[in-house]
XYZ file of C-alpha atoms in Angstrom:
731
model
C -15.435 26.257 10.612
C -16.382 27.207 14.156
C -15.936 24.747 16.971
C -19.642 24.388 17.811
C -20.350 23.276 14.237
C -18.551 19.983 14.595
C -18.729 19.050 18.306
C -21.494 16.466 18.114
C -22.661 14.007 20.725
C -21.197 10.531 20.749
C -23.423 7.701 19.597
C -23.597 4.057 20.523
C -24.452 2.408 17.202
C -26.085 2.863 13.831
C -29.715 3.556 14.786
C -32.530 1.340 13.646
C -34.987 2.607 11.084
C -38.647 2.933 11.958
C -38.955 -0.534 10.520
C -35.925 -2.580 11.732
C -36.373 -4.924 8.807
C -35.856 -2.048 6.402
C -32.655 -1.048 8.219
C -31.280 -4.590 8.040
C -32.244 -4.810 4.396
C -30.426 -1.549 3.639
C -27.259 -2.786 5.342
C -27.452 -6.094 3.486
C -27.889 -4.227 0.208
C -24.815 -2.090 0.930
C -22.802 -5.207 1.744
C -23.935 -6.878 -1.481
C -23.062 -3.753 -3.432
C -19.495 -3.873 -2.106
C -19.194 -7.566 -3.003
C -20.185 -6.743 -6.570
C -17.738 -3.830 -6.783
C -14.865 -5.966 -5.491
C -15.647 -8.859 -7.840
C -15.544 -6.459 -10.779
C -12.277 -4.938 -9.545
C -10.747 -8.402 -9.322
C -11.727 -9.327 -12.874
C -10.120 -6.144 -14.215
C -7.012 -6.444 -12.042
C -6.264 -9.989 -13.171
C -5.863 -8.628 -16.688
C -4.474 -5.111 -16.419
C -2.981 -4.547 -12.967
C 0.799 -4.043 -13.143
C 1.299 -6.283 -10.106
C -1.443 -8.887 -10.531
C -2.414 -8.855 -14.211
C -1.231 -11.043 -17.094
C -1.805 -8.681 -20.031
C 1.871 -7.711 -20.291
C 2.891 -11.350 -20.760
C 0.741 -11.637 -23.867
C 2.092 -8.380 -25.249
C 5.711 -9.453 -24.767
C 5.135 -12.861 -26.330
C 3.553 -11.221 -29.364
C 6.525 -8.909 -29.789
C 8.965 -11.805 -29.490
C 7.064 -13.883 -32.043
C 7.181 -10.965 -34.478
C 11.012 -10.895 -34.581
C 12.355 -12.932 -37.519
C 14.775 -15.712 -36.644
C 18.354 -14.515 -36.409
C 17.442 -10.826 -36.508
C 17.343 -8.025 -33.888
C 19.057 -10.147 -31.271
C 19.509 -7.222 -28.894
C 15.787 -6.550 -28.893
C 15.076 -10.274 -28.529
C 17.319 -10.386 -25.465
C 15.608 -7.457 -23.781
C 12.125 -8.824 -24.471
C 13.015 -12.319 -23.244
C 14.591 -10.897 -20.101
C 11.532 -8.796 -19.355
C 9.196 -11.673 -20.156
C 11.044 -13.816 -17.631
C 10.512 -11.166 -14.978
C 6.793 -10.884 -15.775
C 6.320 -14.653 -15.676
C 8.155 -14.855 -12.372
C 5.895 -12.117 -11.016
C 2.869 -14.272 -11.839
C 4.371 -17.327 -10.154
C 5.054 -19.206 -13.401
C 8.575 -19.997 -12.265
C 9.497 -22.730 -14.753
C 8.290 -20.599 -17.671
C 10.280 -17.679 -16.266
C 13.457 -19.742 -16.117
C 12.884 -20.904 -19.690
C 12.569 -17.274 -20.802
C 15.774 -16.351 -18.980
C 17.426 -19.345 -20.672
C 16.338 -17.923 -24.023
C 17.690 -14.483 -23.134
C 21.052 -15.921 -22.128
C 21.142 -18.014 -25.307
C 20.904 -14.846 -27.428
C 23.931 -13.459 -25.616
C 25.849 -16.679 -26.090
C 25.214 -16.449 -29.825
C 26.832 -13.017 -29.728
C 29.994 -14.580 -28.313
C 32.660 -12.373 -26.692
C 30.952 -9.283 -28.074
C 28.036 -9.578 -25.648
C 28.107 -6.781 -23.046
C 29.345 -8.120 -19.703
C 26.739 -6.088 -17.849
C 23.923 -7.719 -19.813
C 25.315 -11.207 -19.291
C 25.711 -10.574 -15.574
C 22.193 -9.151 -15.214
C 20.629 -12.081 -17.059
C 22.417 -14.630 -14.881
C 21.446 -12.742 -11.744
C 17.777 -12.642 -12.737
C 17.776 -16.346 -13.579
C 19.458 -17.028 -10.241
C 16.666 -15.171 -8.465
C 14.096 -17.296 -10.309
C 15.894 -20.454 -9.209
C 15.878 -19.131 -5.641
C 12.125 -18.624 -5.805
C 11.633 -22.131 -7.149
C 13.612 -23.407 -4.180
C 11.438 -21.383 -1.804
C 8.274 -22.770 -3.404
C 9.522 -26.362 -3.201
C 10.808 -26.138 0.355
C 9.742 -23.113 2.420
C 6.163 -22.989 1.102
C 5.292 -26.627 0.418
C 7.293 -28.121 3.309
C 7.532 -25.218 5.684
C 9.295 -25.792 8.988
C 9.674 -23.496 12.023
C 13.165 -22.660 10.752
C 12.224 -21.870 7.157
C 13.530 -18.543 5.812
C 14.941 -17.345 9.136
C 18.353 -15.692 8.779
C 20.912 -17.168 9.126
C 19.183 -20.321 7.942
C 19.785 -23.132 10.413
C 19.585 -26.867 9.745
C 15.842 -27.046 10.412
C 15.198 -24.512 7.633
C 17.550 -25.922 5.019
C 16.223 -27.244 1.733
C 15.653 -30.911 1.086
C 15.027 -30.260 -2.624
C 18.435 -28.817 -3.383
C 18.637 -28.488 -7.161
C 17.123 -25.006 -7.330
C 19.618 -23.565 -4.864
C 22.485 -25.266 -6.676
C 21.358 -23.641 -9.922
C 21.007 -20.267 -8.202
C 24.533 -20.528 -6.830
C 25.902 -21.141 -10.317
C 24.112 -18.084 -11.669
C 25.116 -15.785 -8.817
C 28.701 -16.991 -9.089
C 28.715 -16.202 -12.806
C 27.356 -12.729 -12.040
C 30.120 -12.073 -9.538
C 32.733 -13.197 -12.038
C 31.562 -10.491 -14.436
C 30.960 -7.381 -12.309
C 32.929 -5.502 -9.643
C 32.091 -6.828 -6.201
C 31.423 -3.304 -4.974
C 28.891 -2.473 -7.688
C 25.168 -2.531 -6.929
C 24.718 -5.754 -8.893
C 27.836 -7.222 -7.310
C 26.605 -6.555 -3.790
C 23.151 -7.971 -4.611
C 24.687 -11.125 -6.077
C 26.993 -11.505 -3.091
C 24.055 -11.305 -0.686
C 21.878 -13.781 -2.573
C 24.838 -16.136 -3.078
C 25.347 -16.328 0.672
C 21.641 -16.898 1.299
C 21.583 -19.675 -1.321
C 24.513 -21.388 0.400
C 22.650 -21.096 3.718
C 19.716 -23.048 2.269
C 22.124 -25.928 1.582
C 23.966 -25.773 4.909
C 27.208 -24.634 3.273
C 27.466 -21.148 4.737
C 29.819 -19.598 5.643
C 32.717 -21.937 4.873
C 31.290 -23.114 1.542
C 31.215 -19.596 0.122
C 34.433 -18.501 -1.623
C 36.244 -16.184 0.764
C 36.225 -13.183 -1.555
C 32.413 -13.298 -1.689
C 31.674 -14.577 1.792
C 29.602 -12.552 4.248
C 31.114 -13.425 7.638
C 28.947 -14.756 10.436
C 29.826 -11.759 12.612
C 27.911 -9.518 10.187
C 24.664 -11.075 11.451
C 25.582 -11.293 15.139
C 23.124 -9.821 17.624
C 24.207 -6.873 19.723
C 23.468 -8.806 22.915
C 22.182 -12.134 24.145
C 18.443 -12.693 23.906
C 16.196 -15.772 24.193
C 14.925 -17.420 21.044
C 11.301 -16.965 20.003
C 9.988 -20.173 18.368
C 7.940 -19.711 15.170
C 4.628 -21.541 15.706
C 2.133 -20.286 13.111
C 1.921 -23.606 11.253
C 1.334 -25.735 14.319
C -1.424 -23.393 15.482
C -3.234 -23.365 12.145
C -2.380 -19.719 11.451
C 0.028 -20.224 8.552
C -2.297 -19.502 5.630
C -0.441 -18.434 2.488
C -1.340 -15.006 1.087
C 0.185 -11.977 -0.548
C 1.157 -8.826 1.344
C -1.493 -7.655 3.755
C -2.458 -6.110 7.046
C -2.869 -7.645 10.485
C -4.820 -6.644 13.582
C -5.128 -8.229 17.026
C -8.255 -7.533 19.054
C -11.103 -9.209 20.907
C -13.526 -9.285 18.009
C -16.126 -11.644 19.505
C -16.433 -10.327 23.056
C -14.919 -13.235 25.013
C -11.880 -11.254 26.268
C -9.520 -13.432 24.225
C -7.363 -11.750 21.595
C -8.257 -12.709 18.013
C -6.582 -11.928 14.674
C -7.853 -10.241 11.516
C -5.598 -10.587 8.459
C -5.970 -9.260 4.907
C -4.592 -10.301 1.523
C -3.756 -7.629 -1.081
C -4.670 -10.029 -3.881
C -7.888 -8.600 -5.314
C -9.320 -12.125 -5.173
C -8.058 -12.945 -1.675
C -10.501 -13.065 1.247
C -9.518 -11.670 4.637
C -9.071 -14.197 7.416
C -10.613 -13.969 10.865
C -8.925 -16.230 13.401
C -10.808 -16.488 16.688
C -9.029 -17.683 19.817
C -10.835 -20.578 21.490
C -11.229 -21.382 25.173
C -8.784 -24.301 24.871
C -6.105 -22.042 23.395
C -6.570 -23.185 19.801
C -7.431 -20.934 16.861
C -10.322 -21.314 14.444
C -10.646 -19.677 11.037
C -14.061 -18.017 11.130
C -13.842 -16.103 7.862
C -17.082 -17.484 6.464
C -18.944 -17.304 9.753
C -17.708 -13.741 10.072
C -19.476 -12.785 6.801
C -16.122 -11.874 5.243
C -16.159 -14.023 2.111
C -15.887 -11.865 -0.987
C -14.626 -8.763 0.852
C -11.393 -9.287 -1.004
C -8.142 -7.365 -1.206
C -6.632 -4.944 1.256
C -3.015 -4.130 2.025
C -3.643 -2.708 5.480
C -6.273 -2.412 8.200
C -7.113 0.051 10.963
C -9.210 -0.933 13.981
C -11.462 1.172 16.191
C -14.946 1.283 17.701
C -16.426 3.976 15.475
C -20.051 3.451 16.586
C -19.336 3.294 20.314
C -21.128 0.003 20.897
C -18.269 -1.671 22.759
C -16.824 -3.851 20.011
C -14.026 -3.128 17.562
C -14.724 -2.451 13.894
C -12.279 -2.677 10.975
C -11.336 -0.320 8.150
C -9.648 -2.018 5.152
C -7.441 -0.087 2.688
C -7.003 -1.044 -0.963
C -5.107 -0.117 -4.119
C -1.782 1.074 -2.693
C 1.128 1.426 -5.130
C -1.117 0.695 -8.131
C -1.638 4.325 -9.254
C -4.726 4.604 -11.473
C -5.089 0.807 -11.357
C -5.591 1.209 -7.620
C -8.745 3.289 -7.805
C -10.524 0.887 -5.482
C -12.978 1.647 -2.689
C -11.932 0.935 0.904
C -14.221 -0.910 3.319
C -15.660 0.003 6.700
C -16.674 -3.247 8.396
C -19.078 -2.983 11.298
C -18.685 -5.672 13.976
C -21.836 -7.002 15.632
C -19.903 -7.867 18.801
C -19.744 -11.574 18.007
C -17.149 -11.446 15.249
C -19.610 -11.104 12.394
C -19.123 -8.145 10.077
C -21.201 -6.169 7.608
C -19.722 -3.758 5.063
C -21.243 -0.338 5.804
C -18.961 1.713 3.549
C -21.681 3.151 1.366
C -24.171 3.566 4.217
C -21.583 5.486 6.244
C -20.712 7.983 3.516
C -17.163 6.679 3.095
C -17.556 5.122 -0.337
C -17.560 8.187 -2.588
C -13.846 8.196 -3.460
C -12.010 5.282 -5.087
C -8.299 6.004 -4.629
C -5.068 4.097 -3.976
C -3.866 4.087 -0.388
C -2.662 1.953 2.493
C -2.682 4.098 5.606
C -5.495 5.176 7.912
C -5.689 6.059 11.588
C -8.603 6.416 14.024
C -8.708 9.210 16.605
C -11.088 11.703 18.182
C -9.521 14.780 16.601
C -12.430 17.096 17.479
C -12.776 15.919 21.111
C -16.485 15.215 20.796
C -16.297 11.700 22.212
C -16.372 9.510 19.096
C -13.729 8.295 16.677
C -12.906 10.028 13.410
C -10.682 8.620 10.671
C -7.799 9.993 8.612
C -7.222 8.093 5.340
C -4.002 8.740 3.417
C -3.953 8.490 -0.385
C -1.163 8.459 -2.972
C -0.860 11.583 -5.136
C 2.012 11.956 -7.608
C 2.912 13.100 -11.129
C -0.368 14.861 -11.850
C -2.499 12.111 -10.315
C -4.338 13.816 -7.473
C -5.833 11.613 -4.798
C -6.468 13.871 -1.793
C -6.290 12.315 1.628
C -9.506 12.271 3.634
C -10.469 13.212 7.175
C -13.759 11.544 8.023
C -15.511 13.345 10.854
C -17.878 11.107 12.775
C -21.318 12.736 12.681
C -23.032 10.043 14.740
C -25.637 7.552 13.611
C -22.997 5.667 11.641
C -22.406 8.589 9.244
C -19.183 10.358 8.312
C -18.374 13.489 6.338
C -15.007 14.252 4.729
C -13.534 17.417 6.292
C -10.001 17.109 4.875
C -10.171 20.121 2.572
C -11.515 22.575 5.117
C -9.278 21.075 7.821
C -6.189 21.507 5.630
C -5.036 17.872 5.694
C -5.538 16.694 2.094
C -1.733 16.189 2.077
C -1.683 15.871 -1.745
C 1.445 13.758 -1.491
C 2.177 10.034 -1.671
C 1.097 9.074 1.836
C 2.555 5.840 3.258
C 2.001 6.158 7.015
C -0.132 8.126 9.485
C -0.260 8.305 13.287
C -2.078 10.574 15.741
C -0.521 11.966 18.909
C -0.785 14.943 21.210
C 2.739 16.099 20.469
C 2.373 19.549 22.075
C 0.312 18.219 25.015
C -2.499 20.737 24.678
C -5.207 18.068 24.954
C -5.882 17.910 21.190
C -4.523 15.232 18.887
C -2.088 16.172 16.132
C -1.356 14.115 13.003
C 1.943 12.903 11.558
C 1.923 11.715 7.917
C 4.926 10.066 6.264
C 5.235 10.487 2.493
C 7.138 8.823 -0.303
C 9.304 11.192 -2.392
C 8.053 14.300 -0.531
C 8.619 15.807 2.915
C 6.544 14.407 5.745
C 3.775 16.364 7.468
C 3.215 17.256 11.100
C -0.289 18.658 11.255
C -0.807 20.594 14.483
C -4.410 20.600 15.659
C -5.578 24.230 15.945
C -8.538 23.168 18.100
C -11.063 24.727 15.723
C -11.387 21.890 13.201
C -8.313 22.969 11.201
C -4.647 21.995 11.165
C -1.337 23.605 10.196
C 1.703 21.744 8.869
C 4.670 22.406 11.178
C 6.912 19.529 10.052
C 9.708 21.773 8.782
C 9.669 24.001 11.874
C 9.548 20.990 14.177
C 12.376 19.267 12.288
C 10.470 16.074 11.438
C 10.062 16.375 7.643
C 12.669 13.723 6.763
C 13.286 11.180 5.324
C 12.136 12.414 1.934
C 11.270 8.825 0.983
C 9.451 7.497 4.026
C 7.233 4.510 4.657
C 5.702 3.391 7.990
C 5.786 5.591 11.082
C 5.047 5.265 14.787
C 4.423 7.579 17.735
C 5.407 6.272 21.172
C 7.437 7.264 24.235
C 10.691 5.392 23.666
C 12.576 6.886 26.650
C 9.681 6.979 29.149
C 9.978 10.696 29.872
C 6.237 11.227 29.424
C 6.469 12.830 25.974
C 5.585 11.229 22.650
C 8.384 10.592 20.177
C 8.186 9.810 16.445
C 9.873 6.983 14.543
C 9.727 6.980 10.734
C 11.280 4.628 8.187
C 13.539 5.484 5.306
C 12.679 3.572 2.140
C 14.999 4.269 -0.758
C 15.708 7.952 -1.201
C 15.693 10.778 -3.734
C 16.652 9.053 -6.976
C 17.424 5.825 -5.082
C 15.227 2.743 -5.459
C 14.927 0.292 -2.550
C 17.578 -2.391 -3.004
C 18.959 -5.417 -1.215
C 22.350 -4.005 -2.181
C 21.935 -1.183 0.347
C 20.789 -3.600 3.066
C 23.787 -5.838 2.356
C 26.102 -2.826 2.359
C 24.803 -1.873 5.785
C 25.557 -5.344 7.161
C 29.023 -5.216 5.594
C 29.841 -1.870 7.157
C 29.564 0.025 3.872
C 27.600 3.201 3.299
C 24.131 2.608 1.811
C 22.780 5.012 -0.796
C 19.279 5.184 0.623
C 17.933 7.147 3.577
C 18.063 5.712 7.085
C 15.256 5.588 9.621
C 14.725 8.580 11.906
C 13.869 8.752 15.600
C 12.601 12.137 16.759
C 12.675 12.746 20.506
C 9.743 14.937 21.550
C 9.830 17.575 24.278
C 6.070 17.761 24.857
C 5.928 21.247 23.352
C 5.784 20.186 19.706
C 9.562 20.306 19.161
C 11.821 17.375 18.341
C 15.475 16.327 18.254
C 16.676 13.639 15.830
C 18.472 10.904 17.835
C 18.505 7.771 15.641
C 22.296 7.477 15.371
C 22.889 8.044 19.076
C 20.240 5.406 19.802
C 21.976 2.816 17.600
C 19.459 2.929 14.739
C 22.073 3.056 11.992
C 21.207 0.115 9.736
C 19.533 0.484 6.378
C 16.535 -1.800 6.801
C 13.718 -1.083 4.265
C 10.782 -1.363 6.700
C 7.314 -1.840 5.249
C 5.351 -3.019 8.294
C 6.200 -2.121 11.868
C 4.941 -1.971 15.399
C 6.126 -1.412 18.935
C 5.542 -3.375 22.108
C 7.350 -4.310 25.284
C 8.673 -7.671 24.133
C 10.918 -8.266 27.155
C 8.490 -6.759 29.672
C 10.941 -4.248 31.144
C 8.669 -1.223 30.712
C 10.350 0.113 27.567
C 8.810 -0.335 24.118
C 10.765 -2.463 21.630
C 10.438 -2.395 17.834
C 9.719 -5.075 15.270
C 10.182 -4.106 11.626
C 8.713 -6.044 8.697
C 11.133 -5.425 5.851
C 11.609 -5.879 2.118
C 10.450 -4.474 -1.222
C 8.526 -5.985 -4.137
C 11.351 -7.445 -6.240
C 12.079 -11.101 -5.633
C 15.715 -10.628 -4.646
C 14.547 -8.505 -1.675
C 15.182 -11.299 0.823
C 16.198 -9.180 3.805
C 15.650 -10.028 7.468
C 12.803 -8.588 9.469
C 14.256 -7.027 12.606
C 13.707 -7.115 16.363
C 15.233 -4.062 18.056
C 15.369 -4.181 21.843
C 14.960 -0.913 23.713
C 17.719 -0.863 26.342
C 16.221 1.287 29.108
C 15.580 4.149 26.695
C 19.328 4.599 26.147
C 19.772 2.735 22.874
C 18.248 0.053 20.656
C 20.058 -3.275 20.381
C 19.583 -5.493 17.337
C 18.658 -8.917 18.764
C 17.255 -10.335 15.533
C 19.585 -13.296 15.150
C 19.588 -14.291 18.804
C 15.781 -14.160 18.965
C 15.301 -16.104 15.726
C 12.894 -13.489 14.383
C 14.841 -12.484 11.246
C 12.412 -13.853 8.689
C 13.532 -13.280 5.090
C 10.141 -13.121 3.416
C 8.451 -9.770 2.776
C 7.183 -8.279 6.043
C 3.988 -6.258 6.216
C 1.333 -5.948 8.942
C 2.955 -6.434 12.378
C 1.153 -7.183 15.645
C 2.755 -7.301 19.089
C 0.257 -8.717 21.582
C -0.254 -11.366 24.248
C -1.787 -13.933 21.937
C -1.450 -16.885 24.314
C -2.656 -15.121 27.489
C 0.491 -15.769 29.521
C 1.323 -12.147 30.362
C 4.033 -11.436 27.815
C 3.613 -10.219 24.253
C 4.205 -12.286 21.125
C 4.924 -11.173 17.545
C 2.567 -11.935 14.666
C 3.270 -10.816 11.114
C 1.515 -10.956 7.755
C 4.340 -12.099 5.500
C 4.176 -12.190 1.716
C 5.079 -10.144 -1.345
C 3.163 -7.945 -3.736
C 3.293 -10.296 -6.731
C 1.166 -13.441 -7.211
C 4.262 -15.634 -7.224
C 5.644 -14.193 -3.982
C 3.089 -15.449 -1.477
C 3.972 -16.775 1.955
C 2.257 -17.752 5.192
C 1.700 -15.773 8.371
C 4.393 -16.043 11.027
C 3.938 -16.096 14.804
C 6.936 -15.784 17.115
C 5.986 -16.990 20.588
C 7.565 -15.157 23.499
C 9.485 -17.595 25.759
C 9.035 -15.271 28.754
C 11.321 -13.017 30.772
C 9.894 -13.498 34.298
C 8.911 -9.828 34.447
C 5.716 -8.467 35.989
C 2.858 -7.096 33.912
C -0.488 -5.328 33.877
C -3.291 -5.290 31.305
C -5.628 -2.285 31.241
C -8.902 -2.225 29.322
C -10.626 1.170 29.247
C -14.324 1.934 28.853
C -15.023 5.512 27.840
C -18.275 7.234 28.680
C -17.693 10.862 27.708
C -14.527 9.967 25.781
C -14.522 7.458 22.937
C -15.490 3.963 24.028
C -12.020 2.336 24.102
C -10.204 5.454 25.275
C -8.058 5.993 22.176
C -5.649 8.815 23.010
C -5.926 8.274 26.777
C -2.684 8.573 28.759
C -1.884 5.915 31.354
C 0.812 6.314 34.009
C 1.881 3.415 36.225
C 4.092 4.169 39.222
C 6.028 1.064 40.265
C 8.485 0.342 43.067
C 11.344 -2.129 43.249
C 13.087 -1.922 46.597
C 13.849 1.744 47.172
C 13.685 2.546 43.438
C 10.556 4.009 41.879
C 9.724 4.928 38.308
C 6.765 5.814 36.095
C 5.788 3.818 33.014
C 3.889 5.793 30.383
C 1.459 4.534 27.768
C -0.912 6.212 25.306
C -3.884 4.121 24.171
C -3.816 3.224 20.478
C -3.048 0.384 18.119
C 0.649 1.136 17.666
C 2.347 1.699 14.334
C 0.921 2.626 10.959
C 1.153 -0.860 9.397
C -0.271 -3.344 11.868
C -2.691 -2.983 14.797
C -2.034 -4.016 18.389
C -5.019 -4.479 20.731
C -6.544 -1.358 22.278
C -6.220 -3.110 25.632
C -2.858 -1.901 26.932
C -0.423 -4.684 27.787
C 2.173 -3.076 30.031
C 5.466 -4.637 31.093
C 6.535 -3.662 34.615
C 10.030 -5.126 34.805
C 10.905 -6.517 38.247
C 8.406 -4.295 40.010
C 7.454 -5.397 43.511
C 4.461 -3.095 43.778
C 2.263 -0.744 41.779
C 2.109 2.323 44.002
C -0.340 4.265 41.848
C -2.125 4.112 38.502
C -3.378 7.269 36.770
C -5.621 7.536 33.731
C -6.012 10.864 31.916
C -8.984 10.799 29.555
C -8.737 12.695 26.274
C -12.060 14.498 26.004
C -11.891 16.675 29.092
C -8.529 15.870 30.684
C -10.160 14.244 33.714
C -7.753 12.096 35.751
C -8.643 8.951 37.662
C -6.210 7.713 40.302
C -6.103 4.173 41.673
C -4.145 2.524 44.462
C -3.843 -1.162 45.384
C -3.602 -2.236 41.742
C -2.413 -5.866 41.612
C 0.604 -7.105 39.684
C 0.202 -9.695 36.919
C -3.466 -8.885 36.466
C -5.993 -7.686 33.907
C -8.237 -4.806 34.950
C -11.114 -2.831 33.472
C -11.434 0.896 34.142
C -14.620 2.775 33.345
C -14.366 6.517 32.816
C -15.493 8.306 35.978
C -15.688 5.168 38.148
C -14.158 5.212 41.624
C -12.834 1.656 41.374
C -11.366 -0.615 38.770
C -12.687 -4.094 38.028
C -10.430 -7.126 37.844
C -11.149 -9.362 34.835
C -10.222 -12.872 33.799
C -8.085 -11.679 30.870
């Protein structure tokens, strides 16, 4: 396709029809249509979905009832064990434990002839169920700021102790039966230590041969503690896995939060920041009731009207059960949304997926959208590239652009990796090499991942593009999640903490040279732990000018209680694990991550949508408040005129001086990682800077550069494309 065929003028909003009432009626009809589709999807999912449905429980019970008493004990054991797992998945914990009891009873009837491996596995699974009961009784029902934060301190320890005591007995029995170095042995050792933590008996209360020493969890350096404050602020709603986005959704310059719940019956939550610093749940007022489900979100102003809209992704991991339609939610500027999916032309394909990224790939001044889908084993769900045609309409150009991917996409980020003024696309895939799609500047792309050396890990999950070493060139971070023939496991995480070699693939950090070439530097940068990231984002947590990382970790199985991680960027030379010192090592399943100044004090906080994939594995949001580092800062809000409205893809350079030392801090405007959205307003740490000597803004559409002097420290400013001066704002 020739360039002139797709370079269309930017638009400001969906235009009104000749009769505005007809236009409003059409939008309302499209919204109602989506509500009906989602309600139907929920009804089906609650029966047949492998994660959410209860049909398997009925099938297993029927099979168990059909076995005559005293016969086929091996089959009875396997069915009872599986039934326990399915009941636990649904949150029916007591029924699950009873089923595990029945499974163990069949083995006890077999006497010494029962296979040790089966006995050990049954006790381990029952121990996990007891652990979950303890979490429900304590961490969920009586949550404290210390709940589930590794290593569990006194404030997070359980007051209802019976469940943990039972878990300890089961994990101990498992360890008595299997080699400590086996996969099951390492898993049982990890969960045994966590169970002892919940009772305040770790480390000394753990038998020495199974103890994980305190030094295994020690931070690499000192770091201040970030208090967890979600509950006290009214942000602790309990949900399943989901996405999170921070942005000013209602136009008052305060940063709000948009959070989704992957439960097909779970509404999203819109939390609006109030003038007094409190938060209000405005889900109903935001017209969001019934727009259920969604594992991830992507934010961007697609219609150019000056407010941020939301794209919600559904169906990830569910294969054919995940053939659900995503949602494009148009914001009216006051935090009220209407679902315009069908009106926009985005609703034709129902396919499982959880990654999408906004960018102006064709440099025409408005935002386009890449949506990654999950193809595998003969199930073809091509990824989509929605070109913005103006007037609120999109057309899928993925096939002609060459970016259908046709792999199991798990993450996607845009970046101008060869610095030619056109955005390229990095896609991370599960069980297939990753893609680096170079923008050919004619509406098509070519995959150069192998040539550029960025195709690994083979089993990837979230990814990010940012300048970790502040050399002015974008780098790529991508997670390892399991590996070829290797399922994600707490055993590999535990092995990593114990100094043993994990079986799965590690994360990668690719240093870019600005010419589209990369060097893998993860090991030399200290990124050597096996961590199982699901959500992730970057932000300058300590305000020193270098972007730090927060990883939301875990995997669906209940034993996957592994700490989320805070990795401090030490002047671009290495990353230091400061998880324990900062108190941010939450054990519940981490998904959408936001790093943003949520309390308007100049430093960035960490918000995370925490919760598992199964109905019984829900948990509340967490919010780690930054205690402050006394560093200087600058907030920059862009207003595009020829470029897209919020300047996505714009490069910002801040020259700062401290004494006789000068340096340049680089930022590229975007929402951060592929699972969680930071605000499009750039929140830039300046370290101990005494002066900003110059600020430069390079806009993406035509490469025009604006230069500003006399920019104040510790201030928020607004820069309009082409304007001679910046405007200072309240926030």
